[in-house]
Short mmCIF file of C-alpha atoms in Angstrom, two decimals:
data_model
loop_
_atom_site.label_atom_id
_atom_site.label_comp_id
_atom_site.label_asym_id
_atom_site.label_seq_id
_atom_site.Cartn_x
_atom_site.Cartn_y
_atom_site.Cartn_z
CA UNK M 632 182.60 -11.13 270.29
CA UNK M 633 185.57 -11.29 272.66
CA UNK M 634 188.96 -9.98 271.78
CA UNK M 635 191.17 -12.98 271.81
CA UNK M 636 194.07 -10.14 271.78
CA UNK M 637 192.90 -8.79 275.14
CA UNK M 638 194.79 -9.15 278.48
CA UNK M 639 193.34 -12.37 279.44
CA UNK M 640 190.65 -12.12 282.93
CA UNK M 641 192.42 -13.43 285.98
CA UNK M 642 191.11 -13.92 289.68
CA UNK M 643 193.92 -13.67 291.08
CA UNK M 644 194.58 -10.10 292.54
CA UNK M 645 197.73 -8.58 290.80
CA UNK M 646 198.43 -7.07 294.52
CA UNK M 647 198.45 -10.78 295.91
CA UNK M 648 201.03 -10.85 298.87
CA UNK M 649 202.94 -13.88 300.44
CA UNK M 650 201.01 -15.35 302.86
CA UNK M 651 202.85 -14.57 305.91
CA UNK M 652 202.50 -11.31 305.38
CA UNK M 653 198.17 -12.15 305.83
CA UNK M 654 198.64 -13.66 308.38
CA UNK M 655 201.05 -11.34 310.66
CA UNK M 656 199.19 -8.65 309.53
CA UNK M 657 195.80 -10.15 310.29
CA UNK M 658 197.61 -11.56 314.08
CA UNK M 659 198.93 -7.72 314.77
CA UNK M 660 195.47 -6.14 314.12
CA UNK M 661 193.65 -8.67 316.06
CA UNK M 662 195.75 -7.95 319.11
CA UNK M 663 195.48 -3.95 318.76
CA UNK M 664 191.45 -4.52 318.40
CA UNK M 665 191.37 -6.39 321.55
CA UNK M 666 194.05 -4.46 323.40
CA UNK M 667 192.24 -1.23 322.28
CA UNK M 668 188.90 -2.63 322.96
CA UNK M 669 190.45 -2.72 326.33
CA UNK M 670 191.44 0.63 326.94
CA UNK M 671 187.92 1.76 325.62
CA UNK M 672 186.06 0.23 328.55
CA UNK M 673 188.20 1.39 330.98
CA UNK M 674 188.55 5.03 330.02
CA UNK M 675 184.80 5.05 331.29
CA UNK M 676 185.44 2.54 333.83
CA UNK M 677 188.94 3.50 335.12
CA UNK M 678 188.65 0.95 337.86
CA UNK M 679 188.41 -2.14 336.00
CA UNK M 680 192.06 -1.26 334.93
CA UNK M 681 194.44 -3.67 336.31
CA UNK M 682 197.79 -1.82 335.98
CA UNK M 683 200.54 -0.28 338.36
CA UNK M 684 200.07 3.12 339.46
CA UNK M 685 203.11 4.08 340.57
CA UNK M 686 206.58 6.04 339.29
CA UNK M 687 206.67 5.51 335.70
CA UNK M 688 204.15 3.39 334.42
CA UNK M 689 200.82 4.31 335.70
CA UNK M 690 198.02 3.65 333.53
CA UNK M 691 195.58 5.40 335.28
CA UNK M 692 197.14 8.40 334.98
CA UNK M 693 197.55 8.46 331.44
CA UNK M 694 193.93 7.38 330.69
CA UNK M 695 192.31 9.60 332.67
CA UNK M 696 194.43 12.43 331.72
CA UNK M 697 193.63 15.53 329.85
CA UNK M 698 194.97 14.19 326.78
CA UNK M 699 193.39 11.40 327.16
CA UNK M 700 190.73 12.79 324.86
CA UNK M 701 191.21 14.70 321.75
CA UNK M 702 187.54 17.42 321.00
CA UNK M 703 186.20 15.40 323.69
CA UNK M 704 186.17 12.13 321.44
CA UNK M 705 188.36 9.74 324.00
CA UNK M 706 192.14 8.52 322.35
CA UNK M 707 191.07 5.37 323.23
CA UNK M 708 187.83 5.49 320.47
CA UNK M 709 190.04 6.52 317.88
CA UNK M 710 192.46 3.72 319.16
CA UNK M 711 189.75 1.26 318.24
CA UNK M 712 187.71 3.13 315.25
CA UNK M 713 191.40 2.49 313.85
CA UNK M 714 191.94 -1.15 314.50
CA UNK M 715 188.42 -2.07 313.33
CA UNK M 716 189.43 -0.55 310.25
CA UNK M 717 192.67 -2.11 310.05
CA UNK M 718 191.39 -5.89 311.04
CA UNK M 719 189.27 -5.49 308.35
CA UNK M 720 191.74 -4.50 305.81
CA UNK M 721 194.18 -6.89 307.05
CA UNK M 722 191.83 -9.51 306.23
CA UNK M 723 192.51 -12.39 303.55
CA UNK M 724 190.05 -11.38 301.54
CA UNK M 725 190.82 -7.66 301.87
CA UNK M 726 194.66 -8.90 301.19
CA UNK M 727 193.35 -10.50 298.04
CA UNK M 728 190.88 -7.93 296.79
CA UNK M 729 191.63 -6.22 293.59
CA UNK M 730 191.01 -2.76 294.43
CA UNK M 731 193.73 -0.06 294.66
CA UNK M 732 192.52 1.42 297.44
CA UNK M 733 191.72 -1.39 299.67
CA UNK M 734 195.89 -1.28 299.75
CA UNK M 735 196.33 1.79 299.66
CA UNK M 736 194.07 2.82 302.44
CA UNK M 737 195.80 0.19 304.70
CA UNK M 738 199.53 1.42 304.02
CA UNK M 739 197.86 4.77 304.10
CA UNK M 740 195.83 4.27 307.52
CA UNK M 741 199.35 2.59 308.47
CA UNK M 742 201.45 5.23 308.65
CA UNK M 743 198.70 7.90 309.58
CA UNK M 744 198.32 5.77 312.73
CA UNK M 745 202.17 5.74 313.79
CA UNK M 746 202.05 9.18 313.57
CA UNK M 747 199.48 9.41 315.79
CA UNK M 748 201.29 6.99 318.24
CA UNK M 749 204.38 9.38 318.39
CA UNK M 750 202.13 12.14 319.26
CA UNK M 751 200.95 9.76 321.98
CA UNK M 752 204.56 9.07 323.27
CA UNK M 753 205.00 12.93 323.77
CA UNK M 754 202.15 13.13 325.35
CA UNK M 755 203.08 10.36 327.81
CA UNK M 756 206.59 11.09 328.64
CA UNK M 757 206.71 15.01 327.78
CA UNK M 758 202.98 16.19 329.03
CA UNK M 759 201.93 13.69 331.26
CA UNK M 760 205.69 12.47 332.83
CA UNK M 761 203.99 8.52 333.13
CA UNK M 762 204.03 5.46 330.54
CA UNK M 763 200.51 3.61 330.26
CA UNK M 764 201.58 0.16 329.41
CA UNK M 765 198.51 -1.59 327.55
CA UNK M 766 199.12 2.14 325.54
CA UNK M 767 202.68 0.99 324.92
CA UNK M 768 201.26 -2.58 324.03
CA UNK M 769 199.41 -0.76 321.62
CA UNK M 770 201.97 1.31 320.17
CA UNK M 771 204.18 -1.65 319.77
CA UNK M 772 201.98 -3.46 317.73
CA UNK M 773 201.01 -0.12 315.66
CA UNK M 774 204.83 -0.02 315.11
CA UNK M 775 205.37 -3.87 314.05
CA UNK M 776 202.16 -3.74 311.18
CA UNK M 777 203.85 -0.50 309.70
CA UNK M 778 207.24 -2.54 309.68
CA UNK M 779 205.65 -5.30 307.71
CA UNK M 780 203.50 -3.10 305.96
CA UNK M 781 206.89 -1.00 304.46
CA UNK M 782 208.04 -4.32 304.08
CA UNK M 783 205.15 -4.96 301.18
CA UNK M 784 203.51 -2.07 300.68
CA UNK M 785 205.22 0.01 298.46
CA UNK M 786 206.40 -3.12 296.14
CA UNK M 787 202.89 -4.18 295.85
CA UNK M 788 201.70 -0.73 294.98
CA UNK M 789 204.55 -0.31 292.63
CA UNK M 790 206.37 2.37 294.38
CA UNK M 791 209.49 0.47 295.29
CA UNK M 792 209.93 0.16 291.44
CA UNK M 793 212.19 2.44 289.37
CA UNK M 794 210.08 4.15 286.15
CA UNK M 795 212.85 2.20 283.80
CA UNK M 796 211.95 -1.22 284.81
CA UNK Y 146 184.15 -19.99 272.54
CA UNK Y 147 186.64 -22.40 273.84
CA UNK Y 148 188.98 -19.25 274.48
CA UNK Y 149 186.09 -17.35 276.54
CA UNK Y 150 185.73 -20.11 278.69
CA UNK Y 151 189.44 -20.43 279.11
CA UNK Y 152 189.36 -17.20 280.05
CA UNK Y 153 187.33 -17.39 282.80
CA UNK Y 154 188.91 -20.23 284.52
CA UNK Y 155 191.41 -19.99 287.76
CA UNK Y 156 194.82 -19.92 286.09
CA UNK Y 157 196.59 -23.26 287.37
CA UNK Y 158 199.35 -21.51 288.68
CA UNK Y 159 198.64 -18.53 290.74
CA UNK Y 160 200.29 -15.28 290.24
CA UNK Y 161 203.71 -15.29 292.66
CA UNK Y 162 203.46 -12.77 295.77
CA UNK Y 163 204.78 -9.51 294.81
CA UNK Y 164 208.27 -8.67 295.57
CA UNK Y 165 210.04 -5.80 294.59
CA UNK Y 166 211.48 -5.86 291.34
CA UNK Y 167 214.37 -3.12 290.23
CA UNK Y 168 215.00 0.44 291.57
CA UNK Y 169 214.39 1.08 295.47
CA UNK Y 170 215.08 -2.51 297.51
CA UNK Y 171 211.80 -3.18 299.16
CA UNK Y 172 213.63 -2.96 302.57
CA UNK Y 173 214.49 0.56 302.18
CA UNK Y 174 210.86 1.77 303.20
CA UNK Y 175 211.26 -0.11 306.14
CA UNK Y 176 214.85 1.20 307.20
CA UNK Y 177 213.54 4.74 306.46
CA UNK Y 178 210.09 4.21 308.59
CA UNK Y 179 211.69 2.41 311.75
CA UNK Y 180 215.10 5.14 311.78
CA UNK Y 181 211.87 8.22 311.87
CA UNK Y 182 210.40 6.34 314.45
CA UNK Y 183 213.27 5.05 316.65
CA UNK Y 184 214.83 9.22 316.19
CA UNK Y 185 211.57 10.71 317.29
CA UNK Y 186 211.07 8.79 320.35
CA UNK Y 187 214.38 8.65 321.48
CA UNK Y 188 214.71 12.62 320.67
CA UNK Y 189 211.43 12.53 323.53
CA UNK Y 190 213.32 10.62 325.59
CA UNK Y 191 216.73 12.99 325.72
CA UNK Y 192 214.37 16.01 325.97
CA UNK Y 193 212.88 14.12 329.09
CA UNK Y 194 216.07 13.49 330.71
CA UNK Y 195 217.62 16.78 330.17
CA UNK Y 196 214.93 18.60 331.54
CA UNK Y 197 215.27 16.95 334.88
CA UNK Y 198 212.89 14.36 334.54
CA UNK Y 199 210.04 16.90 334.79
CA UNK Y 200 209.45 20.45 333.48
CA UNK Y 201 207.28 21.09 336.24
CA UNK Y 202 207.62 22.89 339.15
CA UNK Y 203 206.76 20.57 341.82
CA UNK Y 204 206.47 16.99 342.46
CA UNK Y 205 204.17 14.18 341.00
CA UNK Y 206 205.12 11.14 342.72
CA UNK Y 207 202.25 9.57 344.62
CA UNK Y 208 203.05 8.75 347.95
CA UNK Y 209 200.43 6.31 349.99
CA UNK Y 210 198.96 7.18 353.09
CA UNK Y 211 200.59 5.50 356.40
CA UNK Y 212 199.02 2.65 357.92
CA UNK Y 213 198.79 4.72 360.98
CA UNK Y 214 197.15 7.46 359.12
CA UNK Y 215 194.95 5.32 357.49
CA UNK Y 216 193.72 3.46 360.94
CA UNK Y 217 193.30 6.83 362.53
CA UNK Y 218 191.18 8.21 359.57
CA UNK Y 219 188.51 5.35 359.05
CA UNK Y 220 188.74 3.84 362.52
CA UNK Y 221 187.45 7.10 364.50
CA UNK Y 222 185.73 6.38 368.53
CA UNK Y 223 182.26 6.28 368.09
CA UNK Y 224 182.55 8.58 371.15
CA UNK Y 225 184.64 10.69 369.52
CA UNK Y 226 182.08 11.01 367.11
CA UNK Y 227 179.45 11.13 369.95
CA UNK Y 228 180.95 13.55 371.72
CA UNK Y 229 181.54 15.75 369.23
CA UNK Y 230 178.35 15.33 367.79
CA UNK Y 231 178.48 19.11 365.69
CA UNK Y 232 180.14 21.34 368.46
CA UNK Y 233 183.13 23.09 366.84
CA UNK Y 234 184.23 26.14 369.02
CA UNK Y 235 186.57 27.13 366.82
CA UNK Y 236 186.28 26.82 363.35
CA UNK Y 237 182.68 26.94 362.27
CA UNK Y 238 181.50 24.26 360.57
CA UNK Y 239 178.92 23.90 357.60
CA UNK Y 240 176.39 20.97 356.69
CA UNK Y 241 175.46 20.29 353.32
CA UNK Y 242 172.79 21.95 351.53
CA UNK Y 243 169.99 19.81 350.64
CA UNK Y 244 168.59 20.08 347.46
CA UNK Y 245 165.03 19.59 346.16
CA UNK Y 246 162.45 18.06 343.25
CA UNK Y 247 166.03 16.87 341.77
CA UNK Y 248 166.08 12.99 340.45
CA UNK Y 249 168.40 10.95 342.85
CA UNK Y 250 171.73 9.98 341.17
CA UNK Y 251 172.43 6.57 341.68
CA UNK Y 252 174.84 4.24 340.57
CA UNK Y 253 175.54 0.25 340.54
CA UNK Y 254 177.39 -0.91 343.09
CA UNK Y 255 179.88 -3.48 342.78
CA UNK Y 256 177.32 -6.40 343.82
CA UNK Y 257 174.67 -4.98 340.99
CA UNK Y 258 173.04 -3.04 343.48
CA UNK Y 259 171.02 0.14 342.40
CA UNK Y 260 172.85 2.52 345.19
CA UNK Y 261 173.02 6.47 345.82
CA UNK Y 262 176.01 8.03 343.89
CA UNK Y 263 178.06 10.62 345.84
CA UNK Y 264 180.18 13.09 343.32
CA UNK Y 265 183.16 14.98 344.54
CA UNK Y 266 185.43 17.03 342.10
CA UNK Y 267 188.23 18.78 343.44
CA UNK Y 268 191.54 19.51 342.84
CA UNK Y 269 195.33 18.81 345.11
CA UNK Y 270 196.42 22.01 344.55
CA UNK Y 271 192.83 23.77 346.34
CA UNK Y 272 193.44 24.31 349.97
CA UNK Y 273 189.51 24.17 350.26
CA UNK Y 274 189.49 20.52 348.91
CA UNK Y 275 192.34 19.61 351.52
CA UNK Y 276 190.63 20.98 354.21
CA UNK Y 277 186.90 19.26 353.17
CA UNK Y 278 188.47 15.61 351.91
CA UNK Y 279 189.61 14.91 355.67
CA UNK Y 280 185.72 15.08 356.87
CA UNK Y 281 184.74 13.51 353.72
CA UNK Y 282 186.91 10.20 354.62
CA UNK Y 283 186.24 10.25 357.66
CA UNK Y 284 182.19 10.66 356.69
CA UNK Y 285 182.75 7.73 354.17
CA UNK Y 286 184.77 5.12 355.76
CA UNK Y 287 181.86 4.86 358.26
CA UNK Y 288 179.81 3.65 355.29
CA UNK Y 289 182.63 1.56 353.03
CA UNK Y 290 186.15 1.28 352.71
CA UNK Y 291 188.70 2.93 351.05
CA UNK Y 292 192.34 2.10 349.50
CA UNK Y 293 194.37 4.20 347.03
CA UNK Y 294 194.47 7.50 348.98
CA UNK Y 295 198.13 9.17 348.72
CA UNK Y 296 199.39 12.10 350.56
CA UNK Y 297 198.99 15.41 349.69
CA UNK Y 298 199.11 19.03 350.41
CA UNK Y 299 197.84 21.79 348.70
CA UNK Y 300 199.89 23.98 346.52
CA UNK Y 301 202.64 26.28 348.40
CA UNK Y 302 202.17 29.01 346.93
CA UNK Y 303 198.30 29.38 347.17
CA UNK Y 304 196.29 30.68 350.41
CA UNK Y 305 196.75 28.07 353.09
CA UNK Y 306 199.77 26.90 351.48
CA UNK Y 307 200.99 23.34 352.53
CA UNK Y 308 197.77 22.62 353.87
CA UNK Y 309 198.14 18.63 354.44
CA UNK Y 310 195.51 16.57 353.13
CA UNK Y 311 195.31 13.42 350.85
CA UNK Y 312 194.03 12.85 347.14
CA UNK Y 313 191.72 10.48 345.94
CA UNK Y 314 193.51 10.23 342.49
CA UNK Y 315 194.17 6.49 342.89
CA UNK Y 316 191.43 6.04 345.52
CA UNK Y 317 188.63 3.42 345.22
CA UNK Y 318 186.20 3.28 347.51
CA UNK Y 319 183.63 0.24 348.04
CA UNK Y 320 180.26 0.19 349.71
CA UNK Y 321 177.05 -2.06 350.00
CA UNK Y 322 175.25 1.54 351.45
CA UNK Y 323 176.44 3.68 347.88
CA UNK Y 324 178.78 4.49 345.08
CA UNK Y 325 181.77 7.16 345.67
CA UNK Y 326 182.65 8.61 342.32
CA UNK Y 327 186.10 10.99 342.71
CA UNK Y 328 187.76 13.69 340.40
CA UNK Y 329 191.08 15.57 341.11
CA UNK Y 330 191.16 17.97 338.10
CA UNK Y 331 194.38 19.21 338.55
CA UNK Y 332 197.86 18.58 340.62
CA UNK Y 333 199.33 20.66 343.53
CA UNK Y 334 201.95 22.11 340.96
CA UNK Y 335 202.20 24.59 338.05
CA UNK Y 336 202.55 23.35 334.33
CA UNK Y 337 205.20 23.69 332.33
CA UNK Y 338 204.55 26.53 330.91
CA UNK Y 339 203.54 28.09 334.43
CA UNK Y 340 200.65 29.61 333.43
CA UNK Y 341 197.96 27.14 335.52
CA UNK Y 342 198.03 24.14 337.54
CA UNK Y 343 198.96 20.73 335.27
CA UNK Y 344 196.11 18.99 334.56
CA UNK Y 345 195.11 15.47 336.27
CA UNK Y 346 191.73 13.98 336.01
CA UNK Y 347 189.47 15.38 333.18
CA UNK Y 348 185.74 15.30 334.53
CA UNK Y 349 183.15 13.04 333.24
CA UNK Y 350 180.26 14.12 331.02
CA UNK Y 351 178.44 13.45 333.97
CA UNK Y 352 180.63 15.29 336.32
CA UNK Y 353 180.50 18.32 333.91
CA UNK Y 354 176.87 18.06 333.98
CA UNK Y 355 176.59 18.13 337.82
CA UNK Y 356 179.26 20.57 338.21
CA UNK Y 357 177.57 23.01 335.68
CA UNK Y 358 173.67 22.36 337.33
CA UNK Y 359 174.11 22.26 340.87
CA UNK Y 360 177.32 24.28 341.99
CA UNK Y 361 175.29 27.42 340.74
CA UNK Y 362 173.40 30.32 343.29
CA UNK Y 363 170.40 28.36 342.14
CA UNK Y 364 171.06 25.11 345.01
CA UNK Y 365 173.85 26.70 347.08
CA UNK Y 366 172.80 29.54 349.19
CA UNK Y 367 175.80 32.27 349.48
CA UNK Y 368 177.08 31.58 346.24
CA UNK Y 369 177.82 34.32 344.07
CA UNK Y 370 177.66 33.69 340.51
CA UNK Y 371 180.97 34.67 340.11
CA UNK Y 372 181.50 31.72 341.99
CA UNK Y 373 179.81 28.82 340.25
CA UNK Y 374 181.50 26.15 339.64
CA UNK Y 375 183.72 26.75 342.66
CA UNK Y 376 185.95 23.35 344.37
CA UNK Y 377 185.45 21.30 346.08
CA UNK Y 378 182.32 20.14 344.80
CA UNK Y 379 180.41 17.44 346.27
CA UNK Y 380 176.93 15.94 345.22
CA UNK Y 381 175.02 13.63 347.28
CA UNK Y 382 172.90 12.11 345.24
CA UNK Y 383 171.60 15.35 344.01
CA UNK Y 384 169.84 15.43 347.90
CA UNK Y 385 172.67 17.57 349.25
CA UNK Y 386 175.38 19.55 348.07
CA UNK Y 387 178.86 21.21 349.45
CA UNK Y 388 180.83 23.81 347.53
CA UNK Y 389 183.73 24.84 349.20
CA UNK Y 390 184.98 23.64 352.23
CA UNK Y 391 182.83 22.93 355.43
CA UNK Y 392 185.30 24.39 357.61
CA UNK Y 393 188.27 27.34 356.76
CA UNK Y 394 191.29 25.19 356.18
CA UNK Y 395 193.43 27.58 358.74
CA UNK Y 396 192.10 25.60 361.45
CA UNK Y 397 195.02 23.00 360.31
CA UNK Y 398 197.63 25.62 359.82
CA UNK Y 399 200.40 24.69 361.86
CA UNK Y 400 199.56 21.11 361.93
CA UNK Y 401 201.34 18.15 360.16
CA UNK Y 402 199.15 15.05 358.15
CA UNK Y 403 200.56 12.80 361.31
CA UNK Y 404 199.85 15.08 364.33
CA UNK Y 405 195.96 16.20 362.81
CA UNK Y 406 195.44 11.98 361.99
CA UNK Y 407 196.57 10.83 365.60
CA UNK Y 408 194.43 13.76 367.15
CA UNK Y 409 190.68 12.41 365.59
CA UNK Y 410 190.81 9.84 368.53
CA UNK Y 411 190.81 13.15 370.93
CA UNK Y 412 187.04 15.00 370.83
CA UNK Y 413 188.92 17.75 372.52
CA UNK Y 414 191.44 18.63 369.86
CA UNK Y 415 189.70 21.77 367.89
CA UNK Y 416 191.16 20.30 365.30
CA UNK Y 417 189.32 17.15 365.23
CA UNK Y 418 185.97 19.24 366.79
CA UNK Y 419 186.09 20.78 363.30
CA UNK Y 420 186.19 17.33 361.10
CA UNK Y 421 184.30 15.19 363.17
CA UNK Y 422 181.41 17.67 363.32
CA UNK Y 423 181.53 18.25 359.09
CA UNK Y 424 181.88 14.15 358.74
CA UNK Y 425 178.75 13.62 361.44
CA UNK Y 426 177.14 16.49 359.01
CA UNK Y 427 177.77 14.35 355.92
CA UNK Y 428 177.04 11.33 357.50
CA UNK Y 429 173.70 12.54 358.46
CA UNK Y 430 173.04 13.65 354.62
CA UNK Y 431 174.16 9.96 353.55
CA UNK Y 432 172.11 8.39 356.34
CA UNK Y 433 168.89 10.04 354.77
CA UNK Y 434 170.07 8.34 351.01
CA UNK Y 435 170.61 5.24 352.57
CA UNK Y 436 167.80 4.73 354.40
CA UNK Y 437 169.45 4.85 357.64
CA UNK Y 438 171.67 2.60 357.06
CA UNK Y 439 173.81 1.02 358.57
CA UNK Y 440 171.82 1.39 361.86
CA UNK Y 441 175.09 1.20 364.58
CA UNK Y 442 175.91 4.53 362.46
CA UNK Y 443 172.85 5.91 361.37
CA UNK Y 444 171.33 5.91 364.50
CA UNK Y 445 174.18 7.26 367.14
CA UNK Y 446 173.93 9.95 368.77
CA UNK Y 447 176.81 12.38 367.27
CA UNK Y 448 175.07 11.67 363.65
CA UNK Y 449 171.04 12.12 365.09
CA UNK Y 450 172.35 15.54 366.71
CA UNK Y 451 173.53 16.75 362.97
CA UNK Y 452 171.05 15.48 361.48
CA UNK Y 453 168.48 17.49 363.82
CA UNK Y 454 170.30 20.58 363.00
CA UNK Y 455 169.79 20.09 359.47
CA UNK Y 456 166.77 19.93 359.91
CA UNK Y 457 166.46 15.83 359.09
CA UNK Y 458 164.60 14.72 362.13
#
């Protein structure tokens, strides 16, 4: 016998978002995959990187630099570990699932990322003195998905809401 | 029964997105992540600027080599060359140390050809690597070509200080005959903390690999142990090897980048007898990976003459 009392079984995800918010999420992780999928192949192949190399920006310098790896794992493998992870949890269907943690691993993943990214900046413009500009590409879009993402996030995990409401 | 299956069913009107609803505005996250990020970088930035632009203590800009230097480097007389052949009165010169029962180390050339690989690590602040990279080009541009080579010197206040050079930081180098793999390690200045030279190109696995194998007392005769691992470093297909310069780099004490590039077109500058006799050395060792190719090189007298006194022919 079924309660007839009981909350009644819905499809829909109760952490459902608008669906801009899919899609610019879904847009900004597709361009960090392939812009990081980028900067994987030519941190072993430096010179298929088409980039100035002079004053300021100079890409080259930055990738192949000595923080260019982190335990001798390359920046640019966590770079893309990261945005396979976040395409696929940027996804519609990861957008609509009904697990917690699907969400919460994305805003979590989120802001974990930007914090890597400012550790990046001061490693470009305090260690290394040059800007790597598919790295700023990069750190741009990093920066836009945690906007949007503290845009929904915490409301659709509940933590923009005060206890009394 | 009926309410089961009503149950089940896709609710006509979906659930509206989730906004925020009472205490903190949804915004506020935002505001509070974007003013964390936009204050940490632009704290970078001010620390950037006030520190002079740089907290090291020397220079990083990359200056290009001169046309003229560049013409004067790769375009040497094949009398010069000739008449050199491996006669250096002055400085004494080295060959390359050949190597073997090691597997060649080739590479994929930029047509998909299966080529020889030659490895150099170095570094712009070693007056060693200064000294050997002017025989190296000069070796190499008779088998390729090469663009992205800056000026350089090596670091002022290391033996030989000054000593005027280039860098292959930005250098590519193409070739039918082989494959020209570079690695500056470190710059011509200290780091900020003053300790050691800042760090510029981190080796390859494979670099490491060669670097820890080869530049050993195991292949290079007169190396100490304490020495291992000593720049430059240069692997020719695991068939030769140089550690350390081929000549002392006092021989261009005195002289500037301009005055020792316009003298490799005169076989009697000493100066040029000591580069011209290391680069027909090394081009000897290359001629034997490629094959003897190309033949107009390969063949001529300055290169058979080194390669007789390494013992090639």
């Amino acid at each position: 016998m079924i309660d007839a009392t009981a909350e009644p079984l819905t499809v829909e995800s109760e952490y459902r978002v608008a669906p801009w918010v899919e899609v610019t999420t879904l847009l900004l992780s597709l361009l960090g995959l392939g812009l990081s999928i980028y900067l994987t192949i030519t941190h072993f192949q430096p010179h298929a990187l088409v980039c100035s190399t002079s004053g300021l920006i100079d890409c080259q310098k930055v990738t192949t630099s000595a923080q260019s790896e982190i335990l001798g794992i390359p920046v640019a493998i966590f770079g893309l570990a990261n945005y396979v992870v976040m395409t696929a949890l940027n996804t519609p269907w990861a957008w609509r699932a009904r697990a917690r943690w699907i969400h919460v691993a994305r805003f979590g993943l989120a802001i974990i990322s930007m914090g890597f990214v400012l550790w990046l900046i001061f490693a470009e413009v305090i260690i290394i003195g040059a800007i790597c500009e598919y790295c700023t590409a990069v750190h741009l879009v990093t920066f836009a998905l945690l906007i949007v993402l503290t845009r929904v996030s915490p409301a659709q995990l509940g933590w923009g809401r005060s206890r009394a409401s | 029964m009926a309410k089961t299956s009503a149950q089940k069913k896709r609710p006509n009107t979906p659930r509206p997105p989730v906004k925020a609803r009472g205490g903190r505005p949804a915004g506020l996250f935002t505001w509070v992540a974007v003013g964390l990020v936009v204050i940490v970088v632009a704290a970078l930035v001010i620390i950037k600027v006030a520190s002079g632009g740089t907290a090291k203590s020397g220079s990083s800009s990359f200056t290009p080599i001169s046309a003229a230097n560049l013409t004067a480097l790769t375009t040497v007389p094949a009398s010069v060359f000739n008449t050199v052949g491996v006669t250096s009165p002055i400085a004494q010169v080295s060959s390359p140390q050949p190597v073997a029962g090691q597997p060649e180390l080739t590479a994929t050339n930029a047509a998909g050809v299966k080529v020889p690989e030659v490895v150099y690590i170095g570094a712009e602040y070693c007056p060693y690597c200064a000294a050997q990279r002017w025989a190296t080009i000069v070796a190499l541009s008779r088998f390729g070509t090469f663009t992205g080579l800056g000026n350089m010197s090596s670091y002022s206040g290391d033996v030989y200080p000054n000593t005027p050079t280039f860098t292959f930081v930005k250098a590519t180098y193409k070739s039918k005959y082989l494959v020209f793999k570079t690695d500056e390690e470190y710059t011509n200045y200290l780091d900020a903390a003053g300790t050691y030279y800042a760090s510029l190109q981190k080796p390859t696995a494979q670099e490491s690999a060669l670097i820890t194998k080869y530049d050993t007392p195991k292949y290079i005769k007169g190396l100490t142990s304490s020495d291992a691992g000593s720049i430059p470093f240069i692997d020719f297909a695991n068939k030769f090897l140089v550690a350390g310069a081929s000549y002392s780099p006092t021989t261009l004490a005195g002289s500037t980048r301009n005055n020792i590039a316009a003298a490799l077109s005169n076989a009697a500058s000493p100066v040029t007898e000591a580069i011209i006799a290391s680069a027909n050395y090394q081009t000897a060792s290359i001629c034997s990976l490629t094959k003897n190719m190309p033949a107009s090189v390969c063949t001529s007298s300055g290169v058979e003459v080194a390669a007789k006194a390494m013992g090639l022919k």
